[in-house]
């Protein structure tokens, strides 16, 4: 019986995963506080990423600080963010924001290359905002000039 | 016994694991037959046997090759481009590329390199591009120098490098790009830059290295193509350090996430002591903006002040008399006159894209810019009820005007009379209010390209495009026509020199047979994303050899009489149409198969009917529409029975007739 366990363990270890699908990535907590909880899950079949928000409050301060760690799958001379906000299954907000452009690289990481391990801790230009009570689904996608995915996240925002 | 069975099971499971790995070998995708392959993210531990020996371009990122040696790529001797990004490579042993004469690009980004053998890069006759980004390099002696004589670009970003000084025997004669982004270089000395002296027209990138000091005289009489010091805390250190240098393009911008000192006029003094053609100061704050701020910019031809928090430029600025190109994108102007255009009499290019406030064009604000060729005012919330003669007064030389993505503009007849030389006019996504029968573009005798996509035009105005004798390229994407149809007489009949016409996303249901009459020069027609049926093809009967895009329409059957019109064109896209794959459409399907070379988007050209063929590619459909054996059998039986019935009824009739005799 013990041998079987060893065999199963060996199987589990040797079975290649991550390369092209398989199980979904785990759900992580980006921030959790009294009245706000932000959960996210990578929707890129090839890799997970790390993300956290420094101040976690339903009263979002302007230019909140985030931390973000990922391995770049693509060059990011040009990088765009698409955000879709849904509540109870219906879309309430859609926008696209250029993060890096050739004529305006907004952040110091613009121009980094495919394969670089990339960590960003700093501000994002967000407005001052109070999140109304409720549960929201947020879909975020980062992609480059060729529309190749750099990162993809399914997030849940629970505000009580 | 039990442990033995478990052992056997383990072996079986292990071998299953292995077969999974080997079966993945098959999954490299062919990008160009026998030449280019992509094997990214396959967890491969070696070069798959399935790759042909003729492979020239190999993308092999995110696999697993801890050690690379002379046997690793020995079979692929024709390699030109090899991407080994993030393959967990630790060791590059001797003579890996010994027989790879043609190899010109090697990418080793993101590998935890421990050691590269002296001869590890030997072999290629002309190794031009080497990427060693984020490979943990702290000492430049780490890079084997033996075969780098032909190197044109060396990428060393995101390492632990503290000095740009190349080893004494490092060949730099052909080097054009040397990239040190995001390292820990804080000091530049004379000896450092002296090590690059053999390179000519070098572009040196020190972005993200916060330079703290430069030894005096370091750049004395040095010539560079591009120098990038992006994200430096104190720009004056750079400008002082570049004394007596000649630089084509100097990038000194900063970023949202970078701390930097506000720019004062004193800090820019260093520019008086050097020669520079183009300078970028994006995202800086100016502490004391005055007419004297730019006094050292005398020789400058190009100035980029993107997002520098400007709400105006003072009048009487000295030093920008010879400026040719000024970029003021993403600033906070209220009025176009606030840039005080008289400061820049030589300007040929002016960009004011994405102003953060609603920009009022005022009147005659740019009239002193007699030489202006190119003007970009897109994405700036511009609104005007009567545009654009007063606003763009005296821009007699203007050739390129971009007013796309703005608020509604009202245009009268001859709205661009002040810029008669216009060649390209972009008004995409700006709502245009034009009263019938005004002709706003009248007298633009040189206009070649006009983008009117999503302008909410009144397309019933027959005179809308009048007076454009040279117009070659017209984009009307996303505009609507009355009743979804283009009638015989329409606004296109005045633009007879048209070559490219885009009518995608116009909700079209039909096009009259004579709608494109008179447009004899067209060679590119995009009618995709409408609701057109096969009959609209008739409108193209007089055109030959064109590119025709009919993707995403409602075409199901194309009658026989229209096939010659398709046959005379050079490329046709019929993808995403609900095509009929029954015998009613057999002529078209036969034509389709005979003309596969002309067709674009074959993978997405599929049947919608009959239900059992839905989603099948049209090129794979096999229909036989002659009479079937069963059909012939039933017809014979039917005829036979009919004959018998006829004979019997004839007999009966005769009998009945002669009965009475």
Tab-separated table of N, CA, C and O in Angstrom, chain B residues 102 161 422 427 452 511 645:
chain	number	residue	atom	x	y	z
B	102	UNK	N	25.748	30.237	-39.944
B	102	UNK	CA	24.838	31.340	-40.259
B	102	UNK	C	24.208	32.010	-39.043
B	102	UNK	O	23.515	33.011	-39.190
B	161	UNK	N	25.273	44.866	-13.080
B	161	UNK	CA	26.455	45.542	-13.605
B	161	UNK	C	26.596	46.930	-12.976
B	161	UNK	O	25.614	47.659	-12.860
B	422	UNK	N	-3.167	70.131	-48.082
B	422	UNK	CA	-3.389	68.908	-47.293
B	422	UNK	C	-3.331	67.652	-48.147
B	422	UNK	O	-3.971	67.572	-49.199
B	427	UNK	N	-10.096	62.325	-39.456
B	427	UNK	CA	-11.171	62.838	-38.603
B	427	UNK	C	-11.910	61.691	-37.910
B	427	UNK	O	-13.042	61.854	-37.434
B	452	UNK	N	-12.719	59.054	-42.466
B	452	UNK	CA	-13.973	59.554	-41.899
B	452	UNK	C	-14.686	58.440	-41.144
B	452	UNK	O	-15.914	58.418	-41.061
B	511	UNK	N	-26.232	46.967	-52.075
B	511	UNK	CA	-25.519	47.979	-52.853
B	511	UNK	C	-26.063	47.907	-54.272
B	511	UNK	O	-26.111	46.826	-54.865
B	645	UNK	N	-50.014	2.057	-66.808
B	645	UNK	CA	-51.284	2.726	-66.549
B	645	UNK	C	-51.852	3.313	-67.848
B	645	UNK	O	-53.047	3.200	-68.128
